[in-house]
Amino acid sequence: MPETAKRSIPFLDQLLDFIYPESCPECTRPIRAGNLKASTSSLQNNFFCADCWGAIRRIEGARCPQCAEPFPAQSALSHSPGHLCGDCRSAPPDFSRAVTPYPYEGAVAKAIQRLKYQQQHKLVQSIADLLFKDLEGLSVDWVMAIPLHPRRLRSREFNQSLLLAKVLAQRLRLPLGIDLIRRIRETPPQVGLSKKERKKNMHRAFSVVAPDTIAGRRILLIDDVFTTGATLREAAKTLKKADAKEIIVATPARMIL
């Protein structure tokens, strides 16, 4: 490309933004205008203004060491760092650890919704940024994603969890396991279901295709949102039955119930 053409691109972008300013999905202000302001956040995003994306805050305070559920009392782990939440004590999940750094709210929730329901695939990189630093250094053999049932996949045309898993596998320099775990039951959407109903809905929903590939391996299992954990619990249970050595589950966001 000629040098003069390269120099003209920023000017054309600015002109288009001036004539047709793209609004931030969170605050409705022009995105470019917001991005001119300095942000203290290390997160970068071109789909939300700098103020809204920079305002994203991690879940802080004491959390269950296994499922990462926030404890009501910030001092819950002061005297017993390995103290588990009630659910993990009464019905221990088959995953050893959950990584869910951000609350499902504000710009994070809107970004995931736009990826999932409006097919804004370019958001995958920014959403993956929310998880990447928390996953660096993990000792795992495979990265996998919660699968969709084939009929749901044909309807939606993509699996947002697999898109995230693909980006994270590339950044972590780990192999991506595609179709090693499948959804064999077409379950109704989980939205609006109680915790008990979600668990029943996911019962025996998954199957491992190649158990020999899973046996003895450490798996990083990716999904988009951790709500009650029913989906991730059932998938981890299926992988554990195939003799996976360890399963770590990860989502960029978590519903605070």
PDB file of C-alpha atoms in Angstrom:
ATOM      1  CA  MET A   1       0.000   0.000   0.000  1.00  0.00           C
ATOM      2  CA  PRO A   2       1.407   3.465  -0.884  1.00  0.00           C
ATOM      3  CA  GLU A   3       2.572   5.560   2.059  1.00  0.00           C
ATOM      4  CA  THR A   4       0.068   8.333   1.271  1.00  0.00           C
ATOM      5  CA  ALA A   5      -2.766   5.803   1.370  1.00  0.00           C
ATOM      6  CA  LYS A   6      -1.578   4.503   4.774  1.00  0.00           C
ATOM      7  CA  ARG A   7      -1.575   8.042   6.164  1.00  0.00           C
ATOM      8  CA  SER A   8      -5.100   8.668   4.869  1.00  0.00           C
ATOM      9  CA  ILE A   9      -6.661   5.740   6.743  1.00  0.00           C
ATOM     10  CA  PRO A  10      -6.689   7.383  10.224  1.00  0.00           C
ATOM     11  CA  PHE A  11      -8.146  10.550   8.679  1.00  0.00           C
ATOM     12  CA  LEU A  12     -10.925   8.545   6.988  1.00  0.00           C
ATOM     13  CA  ASP A  13     -11.640   6.709  10.257  1.00  0.00           C
ATOM     14  CA  GLN A  14     -11.925  10.024  12.090  1.00  0.00           C
ATOM     15  CA  LEU A  15     -14.177  11.448   9.372  1.00  0.00           C
ATOM     16  CA  LEU A  16     -16.477   8.417   9.501  1.00  0.00           C
ATOM     17  CA  ASP A  17     -16.593   8.599  13.301  1.00  0.00           C
ATOM     18  CA  PHE A  18     -17.532  12.270  13.062  1.00  0.00           C
ATOM     19  CA  ILE A  19     -20.331  11.648  10.532  1.00  0.00           C
ATOM     20  CA  TYR A  20     -21.526   8.291  11.882  1.00  0.00           C
ATOM     21  CA  PRO A  21     -20.260   8.020  15.473  1.00  0.00           C
ATOM     22  CA  GLU A  22     -20.509   4.497  16.873  1.00  0.00           C
ATOM     23  CA  SER A  23     -22.050   4.495  20.334  1.00  0.00           C
ATOM     24  CA  CYS A  24     -20.789   2.620  23.365  1.00  0.00           C
ATOM     25  CA  PRO A  25     -23.283  -0.179  24.172  1.00  0.00           C
ATOM     26  CA  GLU A  26     -22.981   0.604  27.870  1.00  0.00           C
ATOM     27  CA  CYS A  27     -23.260   4.428  28.091  1.00  0.00           C
ATOM     28  CA  THR A  28     -24.325   5.307  24.484  1.00  0.00           C
ATOM     29  CA  ARG A  29     -21.557   7.914  24.097  1.00  0.00           C
ATOM     30  CA  PRO A  30     -19.407   7.872  20.941  1.00  0.00           C
ATOM     31  CA  ILE A  31     -16.745   5.184  21.353  1.00  0.00           C
ATOM     32  CA  ARG A  32     -13.872   7.170  19.812  1.00  0.00           C
ATOM     33  CA  ALA A  33     -14.578  10.201  21.969  1.00  0.00           C
ATOM     34  CA  GLY A  34     -14.460   8.105  25.099  1.00  0.00           C
ATOM     35  CA  ASN A  35     -11.255   6.425  24.021  1.00  0.00           C
ATOM     36  CA  LEU A  36      -9.473   9.778  23.849  1.00  0.00           C
ATOM     37  CA  LYS A  37      -9.588   9.891  27.628  1.00  0.00           C
ATOM     38  CA  ALA A  38      -6.779   8.179  29.509  1.00  0.00           C
ATOM     39  CA  SER A  39      -7.778   4.947  31.209  1.00  0.00           C
ATOM     40  CA  THR A  40      -6.042   3.347  34.174  1.00  0.00           C
ATOM     41  CA  SER A  41      -7.235  -0.090  33.071  1.00  0.00           C
ATOM     42  CA  SER A  42      -4.805  -2.479  31.404  1.00  0.00           C
ATOM     43  CA  LEU A  43      -7.696  -3.932  29.389  1.00  0.00           C
ATOM     44  CA  GLN A  44      -8.072  -2.767  25.800  1.00  0.00           C
ATOM     45  CA  ASN A  45     -11.285  -2.714  23.781  1.00  0.00           C
ATOM     46  CA  ASN A  46     -12.471  -0.987  20.616  1.00  0.00           C
ATOM     47  CA  PHE A  47     -16.162  -1.794  21.029  1.00  0.00           C
ATOM     48  CA  PHE A  48     -16.849   0.100  24.270  1.00  0.00           C
ATOM     49  CA  CYS A  49     -15.669   3.553  25.325  1.00  0.00           C
ATOM     50  CA  ALA A  50     -12.530   3.673  27.463  1.00  0.00           C
ATOM     51  CA  ASP A  51     -14.462   4.828  30.519  1.00  0.00           C
ATOM     52  CA  CYS A  52     -16.902   1.879  30.494  1.00  0.00           C
ATOM     53  CA  TRP A  53     -14.364  -0.814  29.608  1.00  0.00           C
ATOM     54  CA  GLY A  54     -11.834   0.701  32.009  1.00  0.00           C
ATOM     55  CA  ALA A  55     -14.433   0.640  34.802  1.00  0.00           C
ATOM     56  CA  ILE A  56     -14.545  -3.160  34.758  1.00  0.00           C
ATOM     57  CA  ARG A  57     -13.601  -4.438  38.192  1.00  0.00           C
ATOM     58  CA  ARG A  58     -12.614  -7.935  39.263  1.00  0.00           C
ATOM     59  CA  ILE A  59     -14.497  -9.935  41.872  1.00  0.00           C
ATOM     60  CA  GLU A  60     -12.629  -9.167  45.074  1.00  0.00           C
ATOM     61  CA  GLY A  61     -12.597 -10.699  48.527  1.00  0.00           C
ATOM     62  CA  ALA A  62     -12.748 -14.223  49.921  1.00  0.00           C
ATOM     63  CA  ARG A  63     -13.911 -16.927  47.518  1.00  0.00           C
ATOM     64  CA  CYS A  64     -14.322 -20.693  47.638  1.00  0.00           C
ATOM     65  CA  PRO A  65     -10.936 -22.221  46.659  1.00  0.00           C
ATOM     66  CA  GLN A  66     -12.690 -24.782  44.448  1.00  0.00           C
ATOM     67  CA  CYS A  67     -15.681 -23.172  42.679  1.00  0.00           C
ATOM     68  CA  ALA A  68     -14.684 -19.511  43.283  1.00  0.00           C
ATOM     69  CA  GLU A  69     -18.071 -18.647  44.777  1.00  0.00           C
ATOM     70  CA  PRO A  70     -17.695 -15.338  46.696  1.00  0.00           C
ATOM     71  CA  PHE A  71     -18.140 -15.725  50.448  1.00  0.00           C
ATOM     72  CA  PRO A  72     -20.479 -13.272  52.243  1.00  0.00           C
ATOM     73  CA  ALA A  73     -17.839 -12.676  54.912  1.00  0.00           C
ATOM     74  CA  GLN A  74     -14.512 -11.317  53.704  1.00  0.00           C
ATOM     75  CA  SER A  75     -12.772 -13.036  56.630  1.00  0.00           C
ATOM     76  CA  ALA A  76     -14.064 -16.505  55.674  1.00  0.00           C
ATOM     77  CA  LEU A  77     -10.591 -17.796  54.759  1.00  0.00           C
ATOM     78  CA  SER A  78      -8.623 -15.967  57.451  1.00  0.00           C
ATOM     79  CA  HIS A  79      -8.163 -18.993  59.708  1.00  0.00           C
ATOM     80  CA  SER A  80      -8.819 -21.771  57.185  1.00  0.00           C
ATOM     81  CA  PRO A  81      -7.515 -20.937  53.668  1.00  0.00           C
ATOM     82  CA  GLY A  82      -8.861 -24.226  52.303  1.00  0.00           C
ATOM     83  CA  HIS A  83     -12.403 -23.703  53.582  1.00  0.00           C
ATOM     84  CA  LEU A  84     -14.933 -24.697  50.893  1.00  0.00           C
ATOM     85  CA  CYS A  85     -18.414 -23.334  50.299  1.00  0.00           C
ATOM     86  CA  GLY A  86     -21.469 -25.386  51.301  1.00  0.00           C
ATOM     87  CA  ASP A  87     -22.102 -26.701  47.783  1.00  0.00           C
ATOM     88  CA  CYS A  88     -18.522 -27.923  47.332  1.00  0.00           C
ATOM     89  CA  ARG A  89     -18.626 -29.639  50.735  1.00  0.00           C
ATOM     90  CA  SER A  90     -22.011 -31.333  50.227  1.00  0.00           C
ATOM     91  CA  ALA A  91     -21.578 -32.184  46.526  1.00  0.00           C
ATOM     92  CA  PRO A  92     -17.911 -31.799  45.520  1.00  0.00           C
ATOM     93  CA  PRO A  93     -17.520 -30.945  41.816  1.00  0.00           C
ATOM     94  CA  ASP A  94     -15.234 -33.020  39.619  1.00  0.00           C
ATOM     95  CA  PHE A  95     -13.202 -29.958  38.689  1.00  0.00           C
ATOM     96  CA  SER A  96     -10.355 -28.997  40.988  1.00  0.00           C
ATOM     97  CA  ARG A  97     -10.603 -25.262  40.478  1.00  0.00           C
ATOM     98  CA  ALA A  98     -12.740 -22.588  38.816  1.00  0.00           C
ATOM     99  CA  VAL A  99     -11.327 -19.395  37.306  1.00  0.00           C
ATOM    100  CA  THR A 100     -14.062 -16.739  37.032  1.00  0.00           C
ATOM    101  CA  PRO A 101     -12.484 -13.289  37.494  1.00  0.00           C
ATOM    102  CA  TYR A 102     -15.270 -10.800  36.644  1.00  0.00           C
ATOM    103  CA  PRO A 103     -18.917 -10.342  37.649  1.00  0.00           C
ATOM    104  CA  TYR A 104     -21.451 -10.802  34.872  1.00  0.00           C
ATOM    105  CA  GLU A 105     -22.610  -7.218  34.714  1.00  0.00           C
ATOM    106  CA  GLY A 106     -22.094  -3.945  32.872  1.00  0.00           C
ATOM    107  CA  ALA A 107     -19.752  -3.901  29.892  1.00  0.00           C
ATOM    108  CA  VAL A 108     -18.625  -7.494  30.452  1.00  0.00           C
ATOM    109  CA  ALA A 109     -22.184  -8.837  30.271  1.00  0.00           C
ATOM    110  CA  LYS A 110     -23.002  -6.751  27.212  1.00  0.00           C
ATOM    111  CA  ALA A 111     -19.822  -7.896  25.446  1.00  0.00           C
ATOM    112  CA  ILE A 112     -20.676 -11.573  26.030  1.00  0.00           C
ATOM    113  CA  GLN A 113     -24.288 -11.027  24.972  1.00  0.00           C
ATOM    114  CA  ARG A 114     -23.206  -9.295  21.756  1.00  0.00           C
ATOM    115  CA  LEU A 115     -20.826 -12.117  20.947  1.00  0.00           C
ATOM    116  CA  LYS A 116     -23.381 -14.794  21.760  1.00  0.00           C
ATOM    117  CA  TYR A 117     -26.601 -13.353  20.347  1.00  0.00           C
ATOM    118  CA  GLN A 118     -25.503 -10.733  17.803  1.00  0.00           C
ATOM    119  CA  GLN A 119     -22.577 -12.631  16.266  1.00  0.00           C
ATOM    120  CA  GLN A 120     -20.069  -9.854  16.957  1.00  0.00           C
ATOM    121  CA  HIS A 121     -17.146 -12.252  16.688  1.00  0.00           C
ATOM    122  CA  LYS A 122     -14.504  -9.515  16.868  1.00  0.00           C
ATOM    123  CA  LEU A 123     -15.302  -9.226  20.579  1.00  0.00           C
ATOM    124  CA  VAL A 124     -13.735 -12.653  21.182  1.00  0.00           C
ATOM    125  CA  GLN A 125     -10.238 -11.174  21.524  1.00  0.00           C
ATOM    126  CA  SER A 126     -11.307  -8.618  24.134  1.00  0.00           C
ATOM    127  CA  ILE A 127     -13.322 -11.170  26.119  1.00  0.00           C
ATOM    128  CA  ALA A 128     -10.379 -13.574  26.025  1.00  0.00           C
ATOM    129  CA  ASP A 129      -8.243 -10.784  27.513  1.00  0.00           C
ATOM    130  CA  LEU A 130     -10.432 -10.981  30.627  1.00  0.00           C
ATOM    131  CA  LEU A 131      -9.243 -14.535  31.234  1.00  0.00           C
ATOM    132  CA  PHE A 132      -5.775 -14.840  29.781  1.00  0.00           C
ATOM    133  CA  LYS A 133      -3.642 -13.491  32.649  1.00  0.00           C
ATOM    134  CA  ASP A 134      -5.477 -15.706  35.159  1.00  0.00           C
ATOM    135  CA  LEU A 135      -4.713 -18.779  33.062  1.00  0.00           C
ATOM    136  CA  GLU A 136      -1.031 -18.164  32.371  1.00  0.00           C
ATOM    137  CA  GLY A 137       1.191 -20.716  34.051  1.00  0.00           C
ATOM    138  CA  LEU A 138      -1.499 -23.377  34.498  1.00  0.00           C
ATOM    139  CA  SER A 139      -0.221 -26.910  34.057  1.00  0.00           C
ATOM    140  CA  VAL A 140      -2.720 -28.402  31.581  1.00  0.00           C
ATOM    141  CA  ASP A 141      -2.523 -30.607  28.485  1.00  0.00           C
ATOM    142  CA  TRP A 142      -5.641 -29.648  26.562  1.00  0.00           C
ATOM    143  CA  VAL A 143      -7.953 -26.669  26.187  1.00  0.00           C
ATOM    144  CA  MET A 144     -11.585 -27.598  25.531  1.00  0.00           C
ATOM    145  CA  ALA A 145     -14.915 -25.802  25.305  1.00  0.00           C
ATOM    146  CA  ILE A 146     -18.399 -26.650  26.521  1.00  0.00           C
ATOM    147  CA  PRO A 147     -20.015 -28.031  23.350  1.00  0.00           C
ATOM    148  CA  LEU A 148     -23.383 -27.157  21.848  1.00  0.00           C
ATOM    149  CA  HIS A 149     -25.802 -29.809  20.679  1.00  0.00           C
ATOM    150  CA  PRO A 150     -25.507 -30.233  16.872  1.00  0.00           C
ATOM    151  CA  ARG A 151     -29.032 -28.903  16.322  1.00  0.00           C
ATOM    152  CA  ARG A 152     -28.320 -25.802  18.428  1.00  0.00           C
ATOM    153  CA  LEU A 153     -25.002 -25.340  16.624  1.00  0.00           C
ATOM    154  CA  ARG A 154     -26.700 -25.450  13.224  1.00  0.00           C
ATOM    155  CA  SER A 155     -29.211 -22.865  14.400  1.00  0.00           C
ATOM    156  CA  ARG A 156     -26.655 -20.473  15.919  1.00  0.00           C
ATOM    157  CA  GLU A 157     -23.897 -21.318  13.398  1.00  0.00           C
ATOM    158  CA  PHE A 158     -21.110 -20.980  15.971  1.00  0.00           C
ATOM    159  CA  ASN A 159     -20.167 -21.885  19.543  1.00  0.00           C
ATOM    160  CA  GLN A 160     -19.058 -18.800  21.470  1.00  0.00           C
ATOM    161  CA  SER A 161     -17.273 -20.935  24.076  1.00  0.00           C
ATOM    162  CA  LEU A 162     -15.262 -22.672  21.372  1.00  0.00           C
ATOM    163  CA  LEU A 163     -14.292 -19.305  19.852  1.00  0.00           C
ATOM    164  CA  LEU A 164     -12.970 -18.244  23.266  1.00  0.00           C
ATOM    165  CA  ALA A 165     -11.202 -21.565  23.785  1.00  0.00           C
ATOM    166  CA  LYS A 166      -9.504 -21.284  20.397  1.00  0.00           C
ATOM    167  CA  VAL A 167      -8.089 -17.828  21.164  1.00  0.00           C
ATOM    168  CA  LEU A 168      -6.950 -18.875  24.638  1.00  0.00           C
ATOM    169  CA  ALA A 169      -5.347 -22.095  23.369  1.00  0.00           C
ATOM    170  CA  GLN A 170      -3.342 -20.058  20.845  1.00  0.00           C
ATOM    171  CA  ARG A 171      -2.201 -17.564  23.473  1.00  0.00           C
ATOM    172  CA  LEU A 172      -1.356 -20.275  25.995  1.00  0.00           C
ATOM    173  CA  ARG A 173       0.356 -22.320  23.258  1.00  0.00           C
ATOM    174  CA  LEU A 174      -1.685 -25.379  24.130  1.00  0.00           C
ATOM    175  CA  PRO A 175      -3.552 -27.847  21.904  1.00  0.00           C
ATOM    176  CA  LEU A 176      -7.278 -27.254  21.399  1.00  0.00           C
ATOM    177  CA  GLY A 177      -9.415 -30.355  21.800  1.00  0.00           C
ATOM    178  CA  ILE A 178     -12.310 -30.130  19.341  1.00  0.00           C
ATOM    179  CA  ASP A 179     -15.110 -32.722  19.444  1.00  0.00           C
ATOM    180  CA  LEU A 180     -13.451 -34.688  22.243  1.00  0.00           C
ATOM    181  CA  ILE A 181     -16.507 -33.994  24.380  1.00  0.00           C
ATOM    182  CA  ARG A 182     -19.948 -33.737  22.809  1.00  0.00           C
ATOM    183  CA  ARG A 183     -23.408 -32.733  23.928  1.00  0.00           C
ATOM    184  CA  ILE A 184     -25.548 -35.800  23.273  1.00  0.00           C
ATOM    185  CA  ARG A 185     -28.811 -34.501  24.727  1.00  0.00           C
ATOM    186  CA  GLU A 186     -30.535 -31.402  23.367  1.00  0.00           C
ATOM    187  CA  THR A 187     -31.267 -29.618  26.630  1.00  0.00           C
ATOM    188  CA  PRO A 188     -33.659 -26.661  26.944  1.00  0.00           C
ATOM    189  CA  PRO A 189     -32.000 -23.272  27.608  1.00  0.00           C
ATOM    190  CA  GLN A 190     -30.933 -22.822  31.224  1.00  0.00           C
ATOM    191  CA  VAL A 191     -32.224 -19.234  31.435  1.00  0.00           C
ATOM    192  CA  GLY A 192     -35.013 -18.937  34.004  1.00  0.00           C
ATOM    193  CA  LEU A 193     -34.401 -22.346  35.587  1.00  0.00           C
ATOM    194  CA  SER A 194     -33.713 -22.816  39.283  1.00  0.00           C
ATOM    195  CA  LYS A 195     -30.466 -24.292  40.514  1.00  0.00           C
ATOM    196  CA  LYS A 196     -32.113 -27.685  41.002  1.00  0.00           C
ATOM    197  CA  GLU A 197     -33.749 -27.537  37.576  1.00  0.00           C
ATOM    198  CA  ARG A 198     -30.446 -26.619  35.917  1.00  0.00           C
ATOM    199  CA  LYS A 199     -28.741 -29.621  37.484  1.00  0.00           C
ATOM    200  CA  LYS A 200     -31.529 -31.965  36.339  1.00  0.00           C
ATOM    201  CA  ASN A 201     -31.524 -30.365  32.875  1.00  0.00           C
ATOM    202  CA  MET A 202     -27.812 -31.109  32.376  1.00  0.00           C
ATOM    203  CA  HIS A 203     -27.879 -34.682  33.704  1.00  0.00           C
ATOM    204  CA  ARG A 204     -26.048 -36.977  31.260  1.00  0.00           C
ATOM    205  CA  ALA A 205     -25.959 -34.262  28.623  1.00  0.00           C
ATOM    206  CA  PHE A 206     -22.351 -34.949  27.589  1.00  0.00           C
ATOM    207  CA  SER A 207     -20.255 -37.782  26.276  1.00  0.00           C
ATOM    208  CA  VAL A 208     -16.522 -38.233  25.681  1.00  0.00           C
ATOM    209  CA  VAL A 209     -15.689 -39.301  22.129  1.00  0.00           C
ATOM    210  CA  ALA A 210     -12.130 -40.587  22.627  1.00  0.00           C
ATOM    211  CA  PRO A 211     -11.593 -41.662  26.270  1.00  0.00           C
ATOM    212  CA  ASP A 212      -8.015 -42.799  25.539  1.00  0.00           C
ATOM    213  CA  THR A 213      -7.155 -39.223  24.552  1.00  0.00           C
ATOM    214  CA  ILE A 214      -8.606 -37.867  27.795  1.00  0.00           C
ATOM    215  CA  ALA A 215      -7.182 -40.449  30.208  1.00  0.00           C
ATOM    216  CA  GLY A 216      -4.421 -39.084  32.395  1.00  0.00           C
ATOM    217  CA  ARG A 217      -4.670 -35.575  30.938  1.00  0.00           C
ATOM    218  CA  ARG A 218      -5.163 -32.212  32.624  1.00  0.00           C
ATOM    219  CA  ILE A 219      -8.032 -30.350  30.971  1.00  0.00           C
ATOM    220  CA  LEU A 220      -8.817 -26.617  30.878  1.00  0.00           C
ATOM    221  CA  LEU A 221     -12.553 -26.387  30.141  1.00  0.00           C
ATOM    222  CA  ILE A 222     -13.873 -23.048  28.833  1.00  0.00           C
ATOM    223  CA  ASP A 223     -17.407 -21.619  28.931  1.00  0.00           C
ATOM    224  CA  ASP A 224     -18.738 -18.063  28.626  1.00  0.00           C
ATOM    225  CA  VAL A 225     -20.560 -17.532  31.952  1.00  0.00           C
ATOM    226  CA  PHE A 226     -20.552 -19.372  35.288  1.00  0.00           C
ATOM    227  CA  THR A 227     -24.094 -19.176  36.683  1.00  0.00           C
ATOM    228  CA  THR A 228     -24.833 -22.045  39.089  1.00  0.00           C
ATOM    229  CA  GLY A 229     -22.062 -24.209  37.658  1.00  0.00           C
ATOM    230  CA  ALA A 230     -24.461 -26.996  36.602  1.00  0.00           C
ATOM    231  CA  THR A 231     -23.164 -27.180  33.026  1.00  0.00           C
ATOM    232  CA  LEU A 232     -19.493 -27.107  33.994  1.00  0.00           C
ATOM    233  CA  ARG A 233     -20.067 -29.614  36.801  1.00  0.00           C
ATOM    234  CA  GLU A 234     -21.738 -32.119  34.470  1.00  0.00           C
ATOM    235  CA  ALA A 235     -19.102 -31.703  31.758  1.00  0.00           C
ATOM    236  CA  ALA A 236     -16.304 -32.113  34.322  1.00  0.00           C
ATOM    237  CA  LYS A 237     -18.042 -35.207  35.689  1.00  0.00           C
ATOM    238  CA  THR A 238     -18.109 -36.683  32.183  1.00  0.00           C
ATOM    239  CA  LEU A 239     -14.411 -35.944  31.641  1.00  0.00           C
ATOM    240  CA  LYS A 240     -13.547 -37.421  35.040  1.00  0.00           C
ATOM    241  CA  LYS A 241     -15.368 -40.641  34.150  1.00  0.00           C
ATOM    242  CA  ALA A 242     -13.077 -40.821  31.120  1.00  0.00           C
ATOM    243  CA  ASP A 243     -10.153 -40.798  33.586  1.00  0.00           C
ATOM    244  CA  ALA A 244      -9.042 -37.202  33.083  1.00  0.00           C
ATOM    245  CA  LYS A 245      -6.368 -36.496  35.686  1.00  0.00           C
ATOM    246  CA  GLU A 246      -7.593 -32.984  36.501  1.00  0.00           C
ATOM    247  CA  ILE A 247     -10.162 -30.520  35.188  1.00  0.00           C
ATOM    248  CA  ILE A 248      -9.919 -26.764  35.652  1.00  0.00           C
ATOM    249  CA  VAL A 249     -12.925 -24.758  34.491  1.00  0.00           C
ATOM    250  CA  ALA A 250     -12.764 -21.131  33.386  1.00  0.00           C
ATOM    251  CA  THR A 251     -15.221 -18.427  32.314  1.00  0.00           C
ATOM    252  CA  PRO A 252     -14.551 -14.708  31.851  1.00  0.00           C
ATOM    253  CA  ALA A 253     -17.582 -13.811  33.964  1.00  0.00           C
ATOM    254  CA  ARG A 254     -19.658 -15.145  36.806  1.00  0.00           C
ATOM    255  CA  MET A 255     -23.252 -14.468  37.772  1.00  0.00           C
ATOM    256  CA  ILE A 256     -23.325 -13.191  41.348  1.00  0.00           C
ATOM    257  CA  LEU A 257     -26.416 -14.872  42.802  1.00  0.00           C
TER     258      LEU A 257
END
